[in-house]
Coordinates of C-alpha atoms and ligand atoms in Angstrom, one line a residue:
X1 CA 224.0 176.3 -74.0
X2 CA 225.8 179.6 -75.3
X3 CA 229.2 180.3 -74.6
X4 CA 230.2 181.7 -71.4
X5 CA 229.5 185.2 -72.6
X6 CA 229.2 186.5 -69.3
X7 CA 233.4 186.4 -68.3
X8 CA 235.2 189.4 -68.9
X9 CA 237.0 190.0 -72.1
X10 CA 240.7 190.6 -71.8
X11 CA 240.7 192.7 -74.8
X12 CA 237.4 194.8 -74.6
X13 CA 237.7 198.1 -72.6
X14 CA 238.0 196.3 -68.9
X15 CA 235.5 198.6 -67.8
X16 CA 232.7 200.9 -68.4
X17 CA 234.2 203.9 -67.0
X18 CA 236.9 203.0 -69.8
X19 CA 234.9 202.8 -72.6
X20 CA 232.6 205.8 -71.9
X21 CA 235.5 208.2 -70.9
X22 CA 237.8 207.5 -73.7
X23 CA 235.8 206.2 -77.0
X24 CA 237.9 204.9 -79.3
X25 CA 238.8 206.8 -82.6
X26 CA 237.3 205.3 -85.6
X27 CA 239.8 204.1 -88.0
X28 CA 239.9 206.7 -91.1
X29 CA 237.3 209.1 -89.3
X30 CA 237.6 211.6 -85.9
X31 CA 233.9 211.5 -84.7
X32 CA 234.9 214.9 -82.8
X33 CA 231.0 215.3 -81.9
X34 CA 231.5 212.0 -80.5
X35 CA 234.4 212.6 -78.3
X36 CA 232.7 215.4 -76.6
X37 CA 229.7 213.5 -75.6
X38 CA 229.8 209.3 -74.9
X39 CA 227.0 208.4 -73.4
X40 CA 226.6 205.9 -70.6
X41 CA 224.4 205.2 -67.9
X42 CA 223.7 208.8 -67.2
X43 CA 222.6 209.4 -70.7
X44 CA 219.8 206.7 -71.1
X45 CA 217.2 208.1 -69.0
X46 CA 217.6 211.2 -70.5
X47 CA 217.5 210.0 -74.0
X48 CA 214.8 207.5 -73.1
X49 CA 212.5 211.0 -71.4
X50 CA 213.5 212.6 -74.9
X51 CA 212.2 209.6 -77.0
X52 CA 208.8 208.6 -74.7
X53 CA 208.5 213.1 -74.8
X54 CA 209.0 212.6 -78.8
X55 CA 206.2 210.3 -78.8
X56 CA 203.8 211.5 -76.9
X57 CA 204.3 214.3 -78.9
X58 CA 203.8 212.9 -82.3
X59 CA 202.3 209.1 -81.6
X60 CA 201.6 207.7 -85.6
X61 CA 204.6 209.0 -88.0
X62 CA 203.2 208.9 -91.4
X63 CA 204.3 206.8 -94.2
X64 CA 206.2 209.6 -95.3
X65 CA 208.2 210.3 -91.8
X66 CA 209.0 206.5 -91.6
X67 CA 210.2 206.2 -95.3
X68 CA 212.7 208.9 -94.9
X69 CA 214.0 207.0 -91.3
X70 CA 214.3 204.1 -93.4
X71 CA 216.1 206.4 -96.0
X72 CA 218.1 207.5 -93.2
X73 CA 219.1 203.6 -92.5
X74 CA 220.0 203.2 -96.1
X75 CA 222.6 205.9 -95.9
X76 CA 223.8 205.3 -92.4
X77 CA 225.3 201.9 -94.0
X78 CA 226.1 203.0 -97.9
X79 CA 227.9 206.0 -96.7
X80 CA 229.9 204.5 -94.3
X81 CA 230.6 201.8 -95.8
X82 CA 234.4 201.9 -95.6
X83 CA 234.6 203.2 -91.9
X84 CA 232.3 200.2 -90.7
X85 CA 234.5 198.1 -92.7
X86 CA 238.0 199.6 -91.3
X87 CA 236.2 199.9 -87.8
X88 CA 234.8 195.5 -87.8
X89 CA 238.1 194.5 -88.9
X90 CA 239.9 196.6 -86.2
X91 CA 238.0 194.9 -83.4
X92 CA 238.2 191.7 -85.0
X93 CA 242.0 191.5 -85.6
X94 CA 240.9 191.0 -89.1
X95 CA 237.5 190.7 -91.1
X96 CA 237.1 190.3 -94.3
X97 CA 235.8 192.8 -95.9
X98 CA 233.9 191.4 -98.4
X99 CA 232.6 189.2 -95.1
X100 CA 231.4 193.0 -93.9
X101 CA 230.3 194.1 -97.3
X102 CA 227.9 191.2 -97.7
X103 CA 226.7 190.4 -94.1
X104 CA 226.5 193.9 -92.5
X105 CA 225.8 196.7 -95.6
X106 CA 224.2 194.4 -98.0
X107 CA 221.8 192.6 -95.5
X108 CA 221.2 195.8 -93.8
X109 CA 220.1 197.8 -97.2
X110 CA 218.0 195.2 -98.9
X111 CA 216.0 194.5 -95.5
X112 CA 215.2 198.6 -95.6
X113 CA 214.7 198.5 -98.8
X114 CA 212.4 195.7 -98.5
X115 CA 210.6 197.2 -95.8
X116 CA 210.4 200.6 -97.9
X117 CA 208.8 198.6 -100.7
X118 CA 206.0 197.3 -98.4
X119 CA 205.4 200.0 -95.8
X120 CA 202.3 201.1 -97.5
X121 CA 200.7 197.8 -97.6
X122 CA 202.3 196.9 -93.6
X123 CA 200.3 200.2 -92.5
X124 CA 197.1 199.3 -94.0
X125 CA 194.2 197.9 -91.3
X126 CA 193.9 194.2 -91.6
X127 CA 190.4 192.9 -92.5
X128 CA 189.0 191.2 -89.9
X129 CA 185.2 188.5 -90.9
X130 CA 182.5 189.3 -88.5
X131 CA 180.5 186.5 -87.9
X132 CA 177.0 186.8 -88.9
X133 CA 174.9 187.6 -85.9
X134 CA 177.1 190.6 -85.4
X135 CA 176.9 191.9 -88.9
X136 CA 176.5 194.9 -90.1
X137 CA 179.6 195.9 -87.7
X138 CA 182.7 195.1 -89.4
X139 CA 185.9 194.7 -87.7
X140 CA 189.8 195.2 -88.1
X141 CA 193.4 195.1 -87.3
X142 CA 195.0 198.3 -86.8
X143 CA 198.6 198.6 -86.5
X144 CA 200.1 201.1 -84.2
X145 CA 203.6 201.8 -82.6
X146 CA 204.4 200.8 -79.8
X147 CA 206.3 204.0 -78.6
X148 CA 210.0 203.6 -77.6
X149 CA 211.7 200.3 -78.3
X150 CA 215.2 199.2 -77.4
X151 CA 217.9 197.0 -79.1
X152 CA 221.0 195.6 -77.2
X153 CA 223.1 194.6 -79.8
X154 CA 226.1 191.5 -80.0
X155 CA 229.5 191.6 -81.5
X156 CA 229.9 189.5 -84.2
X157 CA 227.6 191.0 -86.9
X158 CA 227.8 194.4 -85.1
X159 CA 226.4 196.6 -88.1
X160 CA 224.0 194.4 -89.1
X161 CA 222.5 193.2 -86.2
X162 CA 221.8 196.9 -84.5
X163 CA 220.4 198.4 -87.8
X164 CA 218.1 195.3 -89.1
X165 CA 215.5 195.6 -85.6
X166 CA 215.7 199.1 -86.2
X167 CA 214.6 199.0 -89.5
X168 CA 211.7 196.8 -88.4
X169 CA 211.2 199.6 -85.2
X170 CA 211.2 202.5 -87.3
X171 CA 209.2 200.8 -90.2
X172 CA 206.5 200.5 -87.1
X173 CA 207.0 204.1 -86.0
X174 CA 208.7 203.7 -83.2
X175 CA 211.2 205.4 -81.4
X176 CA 214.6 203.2 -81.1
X177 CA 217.5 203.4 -78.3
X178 CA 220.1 201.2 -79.7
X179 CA 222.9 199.5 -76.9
X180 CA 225.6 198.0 -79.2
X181 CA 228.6 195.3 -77.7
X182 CA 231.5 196.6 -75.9
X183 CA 233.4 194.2 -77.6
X184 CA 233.3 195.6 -80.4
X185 CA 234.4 199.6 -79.5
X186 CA 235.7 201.0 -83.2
X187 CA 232.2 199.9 -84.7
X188 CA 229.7 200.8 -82.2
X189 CA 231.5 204.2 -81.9
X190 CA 231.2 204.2 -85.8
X191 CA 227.9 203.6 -85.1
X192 CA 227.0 205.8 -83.1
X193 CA 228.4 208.6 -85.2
X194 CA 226.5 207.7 -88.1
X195 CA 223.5 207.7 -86.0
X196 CA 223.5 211.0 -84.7
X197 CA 224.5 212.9 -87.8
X198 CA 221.6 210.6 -89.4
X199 CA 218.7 211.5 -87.0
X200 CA 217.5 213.4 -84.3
X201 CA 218.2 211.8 -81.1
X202 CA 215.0 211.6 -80.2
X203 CA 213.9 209.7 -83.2
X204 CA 216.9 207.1 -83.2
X205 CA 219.8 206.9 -81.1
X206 CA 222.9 204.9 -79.9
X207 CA 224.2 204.1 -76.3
X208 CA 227.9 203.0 -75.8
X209 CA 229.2 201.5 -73.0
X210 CA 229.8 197.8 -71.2
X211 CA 227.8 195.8 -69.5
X212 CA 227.0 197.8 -66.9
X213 CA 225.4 200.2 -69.8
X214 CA 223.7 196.9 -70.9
X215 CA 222.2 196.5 -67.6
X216 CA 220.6 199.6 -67.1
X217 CA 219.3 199.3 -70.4
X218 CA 217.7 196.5 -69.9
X219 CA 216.0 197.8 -66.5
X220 CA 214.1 200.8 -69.0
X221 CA 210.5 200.7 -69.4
X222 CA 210.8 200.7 -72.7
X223 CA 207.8 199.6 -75.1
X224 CA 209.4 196.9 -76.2
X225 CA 213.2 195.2 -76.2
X226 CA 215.0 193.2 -78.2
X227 CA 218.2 191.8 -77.4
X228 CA 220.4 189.6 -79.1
X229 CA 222.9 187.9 -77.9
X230 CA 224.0 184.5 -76.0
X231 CA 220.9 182.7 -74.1
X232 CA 222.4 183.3 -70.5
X233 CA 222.8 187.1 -71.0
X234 CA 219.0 186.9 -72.7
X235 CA 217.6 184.9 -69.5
X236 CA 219.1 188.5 -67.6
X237 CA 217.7 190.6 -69.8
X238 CA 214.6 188.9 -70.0
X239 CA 213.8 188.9 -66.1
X240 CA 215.0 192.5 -65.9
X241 CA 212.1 193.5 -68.6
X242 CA 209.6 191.3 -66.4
X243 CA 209.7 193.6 -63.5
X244 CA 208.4 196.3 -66.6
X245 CA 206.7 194.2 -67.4
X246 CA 208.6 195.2 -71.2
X247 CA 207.6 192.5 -74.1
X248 CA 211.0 190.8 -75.0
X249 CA 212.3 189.4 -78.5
X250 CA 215.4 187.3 -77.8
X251 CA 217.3 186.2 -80.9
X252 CA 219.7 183.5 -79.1
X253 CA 222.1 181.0 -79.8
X254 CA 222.5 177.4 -79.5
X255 CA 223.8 174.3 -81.1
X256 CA 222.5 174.4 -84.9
X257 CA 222.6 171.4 -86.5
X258 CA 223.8 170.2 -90.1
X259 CA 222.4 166.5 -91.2
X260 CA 223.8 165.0 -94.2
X261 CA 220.5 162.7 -95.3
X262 CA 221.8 159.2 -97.0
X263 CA 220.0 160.5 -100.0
X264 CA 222.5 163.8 -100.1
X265 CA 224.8 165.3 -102.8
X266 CA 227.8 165.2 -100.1
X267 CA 229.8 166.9 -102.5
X268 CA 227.3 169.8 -102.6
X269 CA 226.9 169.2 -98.8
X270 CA 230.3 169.6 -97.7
X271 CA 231.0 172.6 -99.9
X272 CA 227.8 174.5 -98.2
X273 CA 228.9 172.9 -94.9
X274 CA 232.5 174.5 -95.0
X275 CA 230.9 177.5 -96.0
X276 CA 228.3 178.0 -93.3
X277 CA 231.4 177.2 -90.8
X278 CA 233.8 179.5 -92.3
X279 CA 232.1 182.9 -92.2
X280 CA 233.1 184.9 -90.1
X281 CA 235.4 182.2 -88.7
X282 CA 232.4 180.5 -87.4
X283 CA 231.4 183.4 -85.7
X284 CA 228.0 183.3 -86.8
X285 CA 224.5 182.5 -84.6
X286 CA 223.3 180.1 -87.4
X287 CA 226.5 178.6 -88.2
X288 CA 226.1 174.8 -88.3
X289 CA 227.6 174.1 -85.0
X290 CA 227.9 170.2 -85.3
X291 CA 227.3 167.5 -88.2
X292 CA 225.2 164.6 -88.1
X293 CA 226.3 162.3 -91.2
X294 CA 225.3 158.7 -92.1
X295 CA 227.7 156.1 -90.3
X296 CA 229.4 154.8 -93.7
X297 CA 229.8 158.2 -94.8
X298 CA 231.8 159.5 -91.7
X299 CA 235.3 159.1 -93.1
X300 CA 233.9 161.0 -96.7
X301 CA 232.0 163.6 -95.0
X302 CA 235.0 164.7 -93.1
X303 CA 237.2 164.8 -96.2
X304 CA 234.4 166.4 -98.0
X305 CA 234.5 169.3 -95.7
X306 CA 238.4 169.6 -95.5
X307 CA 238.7 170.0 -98.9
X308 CA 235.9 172.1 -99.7
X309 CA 237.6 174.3 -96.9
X310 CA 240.9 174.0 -98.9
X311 CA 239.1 175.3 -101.7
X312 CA 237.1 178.0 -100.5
X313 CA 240.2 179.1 -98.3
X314 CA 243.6 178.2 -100.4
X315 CA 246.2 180.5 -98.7
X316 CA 244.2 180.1 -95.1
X317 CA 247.6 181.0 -93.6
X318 CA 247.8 184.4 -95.0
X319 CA 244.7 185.6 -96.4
X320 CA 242.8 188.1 -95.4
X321 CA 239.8 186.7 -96.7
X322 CA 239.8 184.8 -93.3
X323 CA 238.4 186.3 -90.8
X324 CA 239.9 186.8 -86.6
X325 CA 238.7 185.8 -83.3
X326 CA 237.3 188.4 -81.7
X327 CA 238.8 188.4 -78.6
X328 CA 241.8 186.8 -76.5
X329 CA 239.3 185.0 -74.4
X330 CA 237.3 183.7 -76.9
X331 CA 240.5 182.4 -78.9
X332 CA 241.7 180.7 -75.6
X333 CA 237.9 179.2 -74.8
X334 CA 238.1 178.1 -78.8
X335 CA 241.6 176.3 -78.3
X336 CA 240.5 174.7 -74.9
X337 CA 237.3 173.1 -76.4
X338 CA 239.5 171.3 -79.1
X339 CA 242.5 171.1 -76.7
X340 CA 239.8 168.5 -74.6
X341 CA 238.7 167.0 -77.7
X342 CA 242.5 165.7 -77.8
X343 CA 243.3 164.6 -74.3
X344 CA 240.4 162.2 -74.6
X345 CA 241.7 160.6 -77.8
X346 CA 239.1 162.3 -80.8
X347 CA 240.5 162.4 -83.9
X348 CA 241.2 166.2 -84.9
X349 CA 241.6 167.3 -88.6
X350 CA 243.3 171.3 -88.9
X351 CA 242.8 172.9 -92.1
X352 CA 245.7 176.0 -91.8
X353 CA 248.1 176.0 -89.8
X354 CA 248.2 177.0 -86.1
X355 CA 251.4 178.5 -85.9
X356 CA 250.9 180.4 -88.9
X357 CA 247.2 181.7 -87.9
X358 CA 248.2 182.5 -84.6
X359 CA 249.3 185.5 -84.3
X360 CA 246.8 186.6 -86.6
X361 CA 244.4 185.3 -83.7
X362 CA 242.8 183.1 -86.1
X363 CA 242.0 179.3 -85.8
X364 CA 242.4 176.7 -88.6
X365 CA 239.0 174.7 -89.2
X366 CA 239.3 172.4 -87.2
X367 CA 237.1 168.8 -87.4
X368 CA 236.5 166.6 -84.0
X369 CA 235.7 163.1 -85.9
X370 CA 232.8 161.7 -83.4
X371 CA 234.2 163.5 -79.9
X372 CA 232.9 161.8 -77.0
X373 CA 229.4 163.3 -76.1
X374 CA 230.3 164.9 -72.7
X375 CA 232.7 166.9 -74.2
X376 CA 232.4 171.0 -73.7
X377 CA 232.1 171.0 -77.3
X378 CA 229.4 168.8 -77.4
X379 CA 227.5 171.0 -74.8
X380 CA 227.8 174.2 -75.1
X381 CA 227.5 176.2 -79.0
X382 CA 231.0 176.4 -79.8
X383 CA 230.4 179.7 -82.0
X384 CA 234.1 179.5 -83.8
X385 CA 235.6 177.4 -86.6
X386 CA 235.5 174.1 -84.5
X387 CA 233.2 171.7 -86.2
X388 CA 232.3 168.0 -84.4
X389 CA 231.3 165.3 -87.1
X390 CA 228.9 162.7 -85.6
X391 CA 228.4 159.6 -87.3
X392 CA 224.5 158.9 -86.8
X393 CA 223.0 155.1 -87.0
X394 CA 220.1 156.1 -88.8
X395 CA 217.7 158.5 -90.1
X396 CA 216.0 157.8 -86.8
X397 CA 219.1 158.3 -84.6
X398 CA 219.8 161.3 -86.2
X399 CA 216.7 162.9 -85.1
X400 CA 216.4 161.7 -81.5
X401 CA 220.5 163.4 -81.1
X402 CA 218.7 167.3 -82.1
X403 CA 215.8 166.2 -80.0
X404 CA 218.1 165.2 -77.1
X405 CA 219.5 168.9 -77.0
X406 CA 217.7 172.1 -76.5
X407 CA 215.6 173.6 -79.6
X408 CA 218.3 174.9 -82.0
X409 CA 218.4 178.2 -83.9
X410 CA 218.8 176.5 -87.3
X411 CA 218.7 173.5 -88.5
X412 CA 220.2 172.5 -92.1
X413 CA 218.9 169.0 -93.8
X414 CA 220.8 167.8 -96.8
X415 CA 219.7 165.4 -99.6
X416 CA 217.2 164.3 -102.0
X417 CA 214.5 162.0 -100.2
X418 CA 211.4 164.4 -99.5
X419 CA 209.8 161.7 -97.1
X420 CA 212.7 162.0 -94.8
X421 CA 213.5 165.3 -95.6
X422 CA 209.7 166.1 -94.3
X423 CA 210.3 163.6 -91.4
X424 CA 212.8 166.0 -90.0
X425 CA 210.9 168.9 -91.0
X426 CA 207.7 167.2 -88.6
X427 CA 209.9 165.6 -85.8
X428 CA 212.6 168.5 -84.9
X429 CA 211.5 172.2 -83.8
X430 CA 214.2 174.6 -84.6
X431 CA 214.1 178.5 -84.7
X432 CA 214.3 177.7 -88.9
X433 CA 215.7 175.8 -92.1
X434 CA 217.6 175.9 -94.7
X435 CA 217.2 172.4 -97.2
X436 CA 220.0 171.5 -99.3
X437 CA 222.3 174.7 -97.8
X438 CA 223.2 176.3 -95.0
X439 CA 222.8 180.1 -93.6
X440 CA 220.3 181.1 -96.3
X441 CA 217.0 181.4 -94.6
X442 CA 218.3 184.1 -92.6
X443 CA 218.7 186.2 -96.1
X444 CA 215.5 185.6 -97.0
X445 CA 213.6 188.6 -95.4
X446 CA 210.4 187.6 -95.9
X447 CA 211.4 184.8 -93.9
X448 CA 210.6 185.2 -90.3
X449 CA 214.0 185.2 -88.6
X450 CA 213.9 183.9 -84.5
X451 CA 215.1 181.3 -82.3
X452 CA 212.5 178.6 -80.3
X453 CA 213.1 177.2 -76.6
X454 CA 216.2 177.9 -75.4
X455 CA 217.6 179.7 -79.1
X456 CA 215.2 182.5 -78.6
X457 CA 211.9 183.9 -78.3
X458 CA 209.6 186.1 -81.2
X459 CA 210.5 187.0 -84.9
X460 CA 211.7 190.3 -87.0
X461 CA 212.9 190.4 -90.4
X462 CA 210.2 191.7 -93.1
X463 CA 206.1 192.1 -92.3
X464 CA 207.1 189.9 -89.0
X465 CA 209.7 192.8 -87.9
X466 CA 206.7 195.5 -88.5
X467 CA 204.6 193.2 -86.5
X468 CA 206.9 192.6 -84.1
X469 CA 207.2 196.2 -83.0
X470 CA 203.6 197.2 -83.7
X471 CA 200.6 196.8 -81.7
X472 CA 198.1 195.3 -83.6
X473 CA 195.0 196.3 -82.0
X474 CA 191.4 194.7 -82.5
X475 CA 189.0 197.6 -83.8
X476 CA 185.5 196.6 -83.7
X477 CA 183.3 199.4 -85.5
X478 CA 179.4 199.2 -84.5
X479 CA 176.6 199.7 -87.2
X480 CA 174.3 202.1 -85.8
X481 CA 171.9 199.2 -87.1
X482 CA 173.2 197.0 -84.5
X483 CA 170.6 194.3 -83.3
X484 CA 173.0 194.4 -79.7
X485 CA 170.5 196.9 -78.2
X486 CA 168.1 193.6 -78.4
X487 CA 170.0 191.9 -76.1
X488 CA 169.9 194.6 -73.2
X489 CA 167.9 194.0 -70.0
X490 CA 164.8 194.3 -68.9
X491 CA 164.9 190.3 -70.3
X492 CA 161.7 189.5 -71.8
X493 CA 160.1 187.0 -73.4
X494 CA 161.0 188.6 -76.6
X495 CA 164.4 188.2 -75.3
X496 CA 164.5 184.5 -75.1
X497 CA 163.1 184.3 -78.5
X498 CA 166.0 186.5 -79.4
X499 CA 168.3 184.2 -78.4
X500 CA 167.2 181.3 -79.6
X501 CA 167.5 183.0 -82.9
X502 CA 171.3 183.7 -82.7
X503 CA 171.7 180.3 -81.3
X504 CA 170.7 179.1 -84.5
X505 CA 172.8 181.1 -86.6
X506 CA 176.1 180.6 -84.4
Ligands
NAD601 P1 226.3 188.6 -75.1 O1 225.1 188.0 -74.6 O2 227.5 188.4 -74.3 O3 226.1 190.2 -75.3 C1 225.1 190.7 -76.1 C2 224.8 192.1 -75.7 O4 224.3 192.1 -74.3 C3 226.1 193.1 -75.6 O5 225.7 194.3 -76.1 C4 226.4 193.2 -74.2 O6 227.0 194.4 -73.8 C5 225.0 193.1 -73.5 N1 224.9 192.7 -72.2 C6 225.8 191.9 -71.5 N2 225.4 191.7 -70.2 C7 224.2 192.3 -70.1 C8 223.2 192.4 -69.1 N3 223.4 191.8 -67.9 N4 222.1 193.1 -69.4 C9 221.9 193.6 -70.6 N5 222.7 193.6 -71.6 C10 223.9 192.9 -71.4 O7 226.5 188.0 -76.6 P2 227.7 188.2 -77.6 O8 228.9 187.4 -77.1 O9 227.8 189.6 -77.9 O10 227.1 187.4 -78.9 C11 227.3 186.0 -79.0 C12 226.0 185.3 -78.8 O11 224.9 185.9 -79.5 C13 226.0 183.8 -79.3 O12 225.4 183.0 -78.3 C14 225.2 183.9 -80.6 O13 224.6 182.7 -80.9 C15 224.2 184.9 -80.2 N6 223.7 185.6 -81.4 C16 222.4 185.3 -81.8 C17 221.9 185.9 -83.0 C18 220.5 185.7 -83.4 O14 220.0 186.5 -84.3 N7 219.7 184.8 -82.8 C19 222.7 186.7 -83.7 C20 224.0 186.9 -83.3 C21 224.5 186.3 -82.2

């Protein structure tokens, strides 16, 4: 299970009347277009008519039209490069910005940049064999865009993870209506900003607002949504596109395991381990949420990580290389989880100090040594620099605990032994994998990025994303040699014999 997403946030605007009436300033920047128009509710169905009126209009940009939107994309993140980075860290308390630089305008670029590369090819009809008896007809995939296509939008890679479906969307030709998180109100309004002075609204555009923003988004006919986001807001979404009938992605969260394989490098493991964890404080949908390590390897495994943890992080207490909580609530759901972990006797390790960190609104790594299993921890994706290290029996045990649970986003496998390695690979479904590190997959943008189960539902990233938001539609083209006219009534004699002949050849 996610987090409870769905409480309100002590420190996001309480309301949406809040955060539409009064958008926050962007650090370094006064988006005075902005301030005289924040669109809400009121705005989408306007925007939405302009976009769908936009389409209609002009239904298969060329390759031209969509190069130059991904051009647009490109400079929406290199250009304001500085604002998203002031704006992240002012709604986190603190990011790092090299976090921001990496994660948000690196990942962003080279996924447009990627998709610039290969639009050509992406457009292209897709060969399809005809089988014999309906030769000479040949036959082919055409991809077309879908029309408009939204994107709701979470908090904790807020850049990245509005601008990377759009990329796929506009790669397609679509339209794109973006809904980022209220959580986040500096960014989105950075966002939003760029956006406008980037396109014309009716190509690309961003809604502000809360959730009751994100609800009426979701209840748009749009041609296609994809939200990401925890799995009980994407249940909401995904019932509220049902009645439009609306094709859904949902890119969800979940409990991502990391297993250390008796056959692993546990230096190398725990170093990628503390990593993975440490991002974004933890803040990450395919951060490993739990460990699963060999029994006799418990007490060096958690070691392992600590001090790899030391070492990434060596003045945790004051760097700013650390990144904040997002929110109050999230800080106190984070401290309650381990809080429980103590009153029923685990074994805790902090790496930072509390007292420092806290007023920072930051939270030391902190290690639950094998925490009882009905723990909150244990049950719901903990999404924060809290890390539980199991200690599992065997190879075997290790695999039944991720098959126990629903299907995780990620799943990382550590060691050297490529029949167990493919054991896990065969027995566990999980969204995807990274061997021998953790995180990477997700870079890898010809990788198909996506959740399975309960983690999420469809792909993007790369020729999936252009898929994703395409329609790839089934072109048969008739030979005016066509033997079909054989096969029409009155049924003869000749008919039968006919048939008999294409039975043979089937
Ligand atoms: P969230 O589900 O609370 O919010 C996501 C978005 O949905 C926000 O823009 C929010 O305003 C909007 N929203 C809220 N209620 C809505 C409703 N009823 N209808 C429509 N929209 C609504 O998620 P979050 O807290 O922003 O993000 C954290 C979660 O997202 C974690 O579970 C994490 O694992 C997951 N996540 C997944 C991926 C992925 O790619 N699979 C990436 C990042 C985060």
């Amino acid at each position: 299970m996610a987090p409870d997403d769905t409480a309100p946030d002590d420190t996001a605007p309480d309301d949406t009347a809040r955060s539409e009436s009064r958008p926050p300033e962007a650090p370094g920047h006064a988006p005075q277009e902005a301030l005289q128009e924040a669109p809400g509710v009121a705005a989408l169905d306007r925007l939405f008519a302009a976009q769908r009126a936009a389409y209609r209009a002009a239904p298969f940009p060329s390759f031209d039209e969509r190069a130059a939107n991904l051009d647009r994309i490109i400079r929406v993140a290199e250009a304001n490069e500085q604002r998203f980075i002031k704006a992240i860290s002012a709604d986190f308390g603190n990011r790092s910005a090299h976090e921001t630089v990496i994660a948000e305008i690196i990942v962003t670029v080279s996924g447009a940049r990627l998709a610039k590369k290969n639009l050509k090819k992406w457009m292209r009809p897709r060969g399809v064999p005809t089988p014999l008896h309906m030769l000479p007809a040949k036959s082919r995939l055409e991809p077309q865009p879908l029309g408009v296509v939204g994107i709701i939008s979470p908090w904790n890679y807020p850049v990245q993870l509005a601008l990377a479906p759009a990329v796929a969307a506009l790669a397609a030709g679509n339209r794109v209506l973006i809904k980022p998180s209220e959580l986040t109100p500096h960014t989105s309004e950075v966002l939003r900003e760029a956006i406008a002075a980037a396109f014309d609204e009716t190509t690309c555009a961003v809604v502000t607002g809360g959730v009751e923003v994100g609800r009426a988004f979701a209840d748009i006919p749009f041609d296609h949504l994809l939200f990401t986001g925890s799995t009980a807001v994407g249940m909401r979404v995904a019932q509220a596109a049902a009645r439009n009938l609306t094709p859904v992605t949902l890119e969800l969260g979940g409990k991502s395991p990391a297993i250390i394989d008796e056959s692993a490098d546990l230096s190398r493991a725990t170093q990628s381990i503390a990593y993975g964890k440490m991002l974004n404080a933890g803040q990450t949908c395919v951060a490993p949420d739990y460990v699963l390590t060999p029994q006799a390897r418990l007490r060096e495994t958690v070691e392992g990580i600590a001090n790899a943890a030391r070492a990434l992080y060596p003045e945790i207490d004051t760097t700013d290389d650390y990144t904040s909580i997002v929110s109050d609530r999230h800080f106190e759901r984070l401290r309650a989880l381990v809080e429980e972990a103590r009153e029923r006797g685990a074994d805790v390790v902090e790496v930072g100090s509390a007292n420092a960190l806290h007023p920072q609104r930051k939270l030391p790594l902190t290690l639950v040594v094998d925490p009882p299993m009905d723990l909150s921890l244990m049950r719901e994706e903990i999404f924060g620099p809290v890390l539980p290290v199991l200690s599992a029996a065997s190879r075997e045990a290790a695999v039944a605990h991720v098959n126990d649970g629903d299907r995780p986003l990620a799943l990382y496998w550590y060691g050297t032994d490529e029949t167990a390695r493919d054991r896990v690979l065969h027995e566990t479904v999980s969204g995807g994998v990274t061997v021998n590190d953790a995180l990477w997959h997700v870079a890898q943008e010809n990788l198909p990025f996506g959740g399975v189960g309960k983690s999420g539902i469809g792909v993007y990233h790369g020729e999936a994303g252009f898929e994703t938001f395409s329609h790839l539609k089934p072109v048969f083209l008739q030979s005016r040699f066509s033997s079909g006219t054989l096969l029409h009534p009155p049924y003869t004699d000749k008919t039968d014999k006919i048939i008999s002949m294409v039975r043979k050849i089937l």
